[in-house]
Amino acid sequence: MTEFLKRLLKTPQGAIGTFLVVLVLAIVVFGPMVAPYDPEKLSPLARYKGPSLMYWLGTDQYGRDIFSRLLIGARATVVMAVLATIAGTLIGALIGTASAFLGGRADELIMRTIDAVMSIPSLLFALLVVNLLGSSTVNALVAVAIAFAPGMARITRSVALSVRKQDYVNAAIARGESSSYIIRREMLPNVIAPIIVEMTIRVSFAVMLFATLSFLGLGAQPPAAEWGLMVSEARRYMHMSAGILIWPSVAIAIVAVGFNLLGDGLRDALNPRT
């Protein structure tokens, strides 16, 4: 474990990505405890305040403290994005590994279906799912997970095809083990490294996708302190105070960059050649 951390932190992208992700996770865990104000408390006399000792990042159009809303909103944005990515990764990994194991016509049918679904852009596909299920945070999570599953299935299949030819898989088949057992116990554990790397990178896309859905009014609903929703609400008032739009946008960018860099660092750290 120590050697792996050394390899991860050895590269600039790994070190910076790890720092940003640890910082974001600390905000997710401790943010609600250190938030100085109630994120939903309205203060009409304190609207559009600039950064000060009382309001570190200023206030929004309703007089709510932006800093407190960012700290509270980290859970709504980051946690949901991570959960959606994990769900999409698990679904895609199972489909891809099963396709590689079955082979033949079953593999062809599954992959051609995956190709057809992947021809639809992720955002458009997520919008379609949310419109069918209704606007809510949970439905947005389901939409992002479903949108990510096909891509993860294709990536997993490409790795699982080589695993399928290994002796331990053939030995399990010779022992008469069931297909589900071989997929879960023999193949999935051996394709986990590239899946983890891809999942980490996709968290950044999930954050932006969640923010986009909330921005369009299809994710979190007012008065939730979700970063994408904060940007959506702020765009009409940015001429009064640019900070109400800038700060949540910066928060989204930091999370996206952090997970992206961490994914690049993990790719280098898990590379057998290095």
C-alpha positions in Angstrom: 0.0 0.0 0.0 2.8 2.4 0.9 4.6 1.6 -2.4 1.4 2.2 -4.3 0.9 5.6 -2.6 4.5 6.5 -3.5 3.9 5.7 -7.2 0.6 7.6 -7.1 2.1 10.8 -5.5 5.2 10.6 -7.7 3.5 12.1 -10.7 2.3 15.7 -10.6 -1.2 14.8 -11.7 -1.4 12.1 -9.1 -0.3 14.4 -6.3 -2.5 17.3 -7.3 -5.5 15.0 -8.0 -5.1 13.3 -4.6 -4.8 16.6 -2.8 -8.0 18.0 -4.5 -10.0 14.9 -4.0 -9.0 14.6 -0.3 -9.9 18.2 0.1 -13.3 17.7 -1.5 -14.0 14.6 0.6 -13.1 16.5 3.7 -15.6 19.2 2.8 -18.2 16.5 2.1 -17.7 15.0 5.5 -17.1 18.0 7.7 -18.7 20.8 5.6 -22.1 20.8 7.4 -20.4 20.9 10.7 -18.3 24.0 10.0 -20.9 25.9 7.9 -21.3 29.2 9.7 -24.9 29.8 8.6 -28.1 28.0 7.7 -27.9 27.5 3.9 -31.6 28.1 3.5 -32.0 31.1 5.8 -33.3 34.2 3.9 -31.9 37.6 4.8 -33.4 40.2 2.4 -31.4 43.0 3.9 -28.1 41.1 3.2 -28.6 40.4 -0.5 -25.7 40.7 -3.0 -23.1 41.3 -0.3 -19.5 40.9 -1.4 -16.8 38.8 0.4 -16.3 40.0 3.9 -15.3 38.8 7.4 -19.0 38.0 8.0 -19.7 36.4 4.7 -16.5 34.9 3.3 -17.8 34.5 -0.2 -20.6 37.0 -0.1 -24.4 36.4 -0.3 -26.8 35.5 -3.0 -30.0 37.0 -4.3 -31.9 35.9 -1.2 -29.2 37.0 1.3 -28.1 33.4 1.9 -24.4 32.8 2.7 -22.7 31.4 -0.4 -19.9 29.8 1.6 -22.3 27.8 3.8 -24.3 26.7 0.7 -21.2 25.5 -1.0 -20.2 23.5 2.1 -23.6 21.9 2.4 -24.1 21.5 -1.3 -20.9 19.4 -1.6 -22.8 16.3 -0.3 -25.6 16.8 -2.7 -23.3 17.2 -5.7 -20.2 15.0 -5.0 -21.9 12.1 -3.1 -24.6 11.7 -5.7 -22.1 11.8 -8.6 -19.9 9.2 -6.9 -22.9 6.9 -6.2 -24.1 7.3 -9.8 -20.7 6.4 -11.1 -20.4 3.4 -8.9 -23.8 2.1 -9.9 -23.1 2.7 -13.6 -19.7 1.0 -13.2 -21.1 -2.1 -11.5 -23.8 -2.5 -14.1 -21.4 -1.9 -17.0 -18.8 -4.2 -15.5 -21.2 -7.1 -15.1 -22.6 -6.7 -18.6 -19.1 -6.4 -20.2 -17.6 -9.3 -18.3 -20.7 -11.5 -19.0 -20.4 -10.6 -22.7 -16.7 -11.5 -22.9 -17.4 -14.8 -21.1 -20.3 -15.9 -23.2 -18.7 -15.0 -26.5 -20.3 -15.9 -29.9 -23.7 -14.6 -30.8 -24.5 -13.6 -27.3 -21.4 -11.3 -27.2 -22.3 -9.9 -30.6 -25.9 -9.2 -29.6 -24.9 -7.5 -26.4 -22.2 -5.4 -28.0 -24.3 -4.3 -30.9 -27.0 -3.2 -28.4 -24.3 -1.3 -26.4 -23.1 0.4 -29.6 -26.6 1.5 -30.4 -27.1 3.0 -26.9 -23.6 4.6 -27.0 -24.5 6.4 -30.2 -26.7 8.6 -28.0 -24.7 11.4 -26.2 -24.6 10.9 -22.4 -26.3 14.2 -21.7 -29.1 13.5 -24.1 -29.6 10.0 -22.8 -29.7 11.3 -19.2 -32.2 13.9 -20.2 -34.4 11.2 -21.8 -34.3 9.1 -18.7 -35.0 12.0 -16.3 -37.9 13.1 -18.5 -39.4 9.6 -18.3 -38.9 9.2 -14.6 -39.5 12.8 -13.5 -37.4 15.6 -12.1 -35.7 14.7 -8.8 -32.2 14.1 -7.3 -32.8 10.3 -7.1 -34.0 10.1 -10.7 -31.0 12.2 -11.8 -28.8 9.6 -10.1 -30.5 6.8 -11.9 -30.2 8.6 -15.2 -26.5 9.2 -14.9 -25.9 5.6 -13.8 -27.7 4.3 -16.9 -25.9 6.8 -19.2 -22.5 5.6 -17.9 -23.2 1.8 -18.0 -22.7 1.2 -21.7 -19.3 2.9 -21.9 -18.2 0.9 -18.8 -19.5 -2.3 -20.4 -17.4 -1.8 -23.5 -14.2 -1.0 -21.5 -14.7 -3.9 -19.2 -15.3 -6.3 -22.1 -12.1 -5.3 -23.8 -10.1 -6.2 -20.7 -12.2 -9.3 -19.9 -11.6 -10.8 -23.3 -7.9 -11.4 -22.4 -8.9 -12.7 -18.9 -11.3 -15.1 -20.5 -8.4 -17.0 -22.1 -6.5 -17.5 -18.8 -5.9 -20.9 -17.3 -7.7 -20.2 -14.1 -10.9 -19.4 -16.0 -10.5 -22.7 -18.0 -9.9 -24.5 -14.8 -13.1 -23.2 -13.3 -15.0 -24.2 -16.4 -13.5 -27.7 -16.2 -14.6 -27.9 -12.5 -18.2 -27.4 -13.7 -18.6 -24.0 -12.0 -21.6 -22.0 -13.1 -21.3 -19.0 -15.4 -22.4 -16.5 -12.7 -19.7 -17.9 -10.4 -16.9 -17.6 -13.0 -18.0 -14.1 -14.0 -18.2 -12.9 -10.3 -15.3 -14.8 -8.7 -12.8 -15.5 -11.4 -13.1 -12.7 -14.1 -14.4 -9.5 -12.3 -11.6 -9.4 -9.7 -9.0 -9.5 -12.5 -10.4 -6.6 -14.5 -10.9 -4.3 -11.5 -7.7 -2.2 -12.0 -8.7 -0.5 -15.3 -12.3 -0.3 -14.1 -11.2 1.7 -11.0 -9.2 4.1 -13.2 -12.0 4.7 -15.6 -14.5 5.0 -12.7 -12.4 7.7 -11.1 -12.2 9.7 -14.3 -15.9 9.3 -14.9 -16.8 10.9 -11.5 -15.7 14.2 -13.0 -18.1 13.8 -15.9 -20.8 12.7 -13.4 -20.3 15.9 -11.4 -20.7 18.0 -14.5 -23.6 15.9 -15.8 -25.4 16.3 -12.4 -24.8 20.0 -12.4 -26.1 20.3 -16.0 -29.3 18.4 -15.1 -29.8 20.6 -12.0 -29.1 23.7 -14.1 -31.8 22.6 -16.5 -34.2 22.1 -13.6 -34.3 18.3 -13.9 -32.1 17.4 -10.9 -32.1 19.0 -7.5 -35.0 21.3 -6.8 -35.1 24.6 -4.9 -34.1 25.5 -2.2 -31.5 22.7 -2.3 -27.9 23.9 -2.1 -26.8 21.9 -5.1 -24.0 23.5 -7.1 -25.6 23.2 -10.5 -28.9 24.5 -9.2 -27.0 27.4 -7.6 -25.5 28.3 -11.0 -28.9 28.1 -12.6 -30.5 30.4 -10.0 -27.6 32.8 -10.1 -27.5 33.5 -13.9 -30.4 35.9 -13.7 -28.7 38.0 -11.0 -25.1 37.8 -12.0 -25.2 41.5 -13.1 -25.9 42.3 -9.4 -23.1 40.2 -8.0 -20.8 38.0 -10.2 -19.8 36.0 -7.1 -23.1 34.1 -6.9 -22.3 32.6 -10.3 -18.5 32.3 -10.1 -18.1 30.4 -6.8 -20.3 27.4 -7.5 -18.9 27.2 -11.0 -15.3 27.1 -9.5 -16.4 24.4 -7.0 -17.7 22.2 -9.9 -14.5 22.8 -11.9 -12.3 21.9 -8.9 -14.1 18.6 -8.3 -14.0 17.7 -12.0 -10.3 18.5 -12.4 -9.4 16.8 -9.1 -11.0 13.4 -10.1 -9.7 13.7 -13.6 -6.1 14.2 -12.4 -6.5 11.4 -9.8 -7.7 9.0 -12.6 -4.6 9.9 -14.6 -2.4 9.3 -11.5 -4.0 6.0 -10.8 -3.5 4.9 -14.4 0.2 5.5 -14.1 0.4 4.0 -10.6 -1.4 0.8 -11.7 0.5 0.4 -15.0 2.5 -2.8 -14.7 5.3 -1.4 -16.8 6.0 1.3 -14.2 
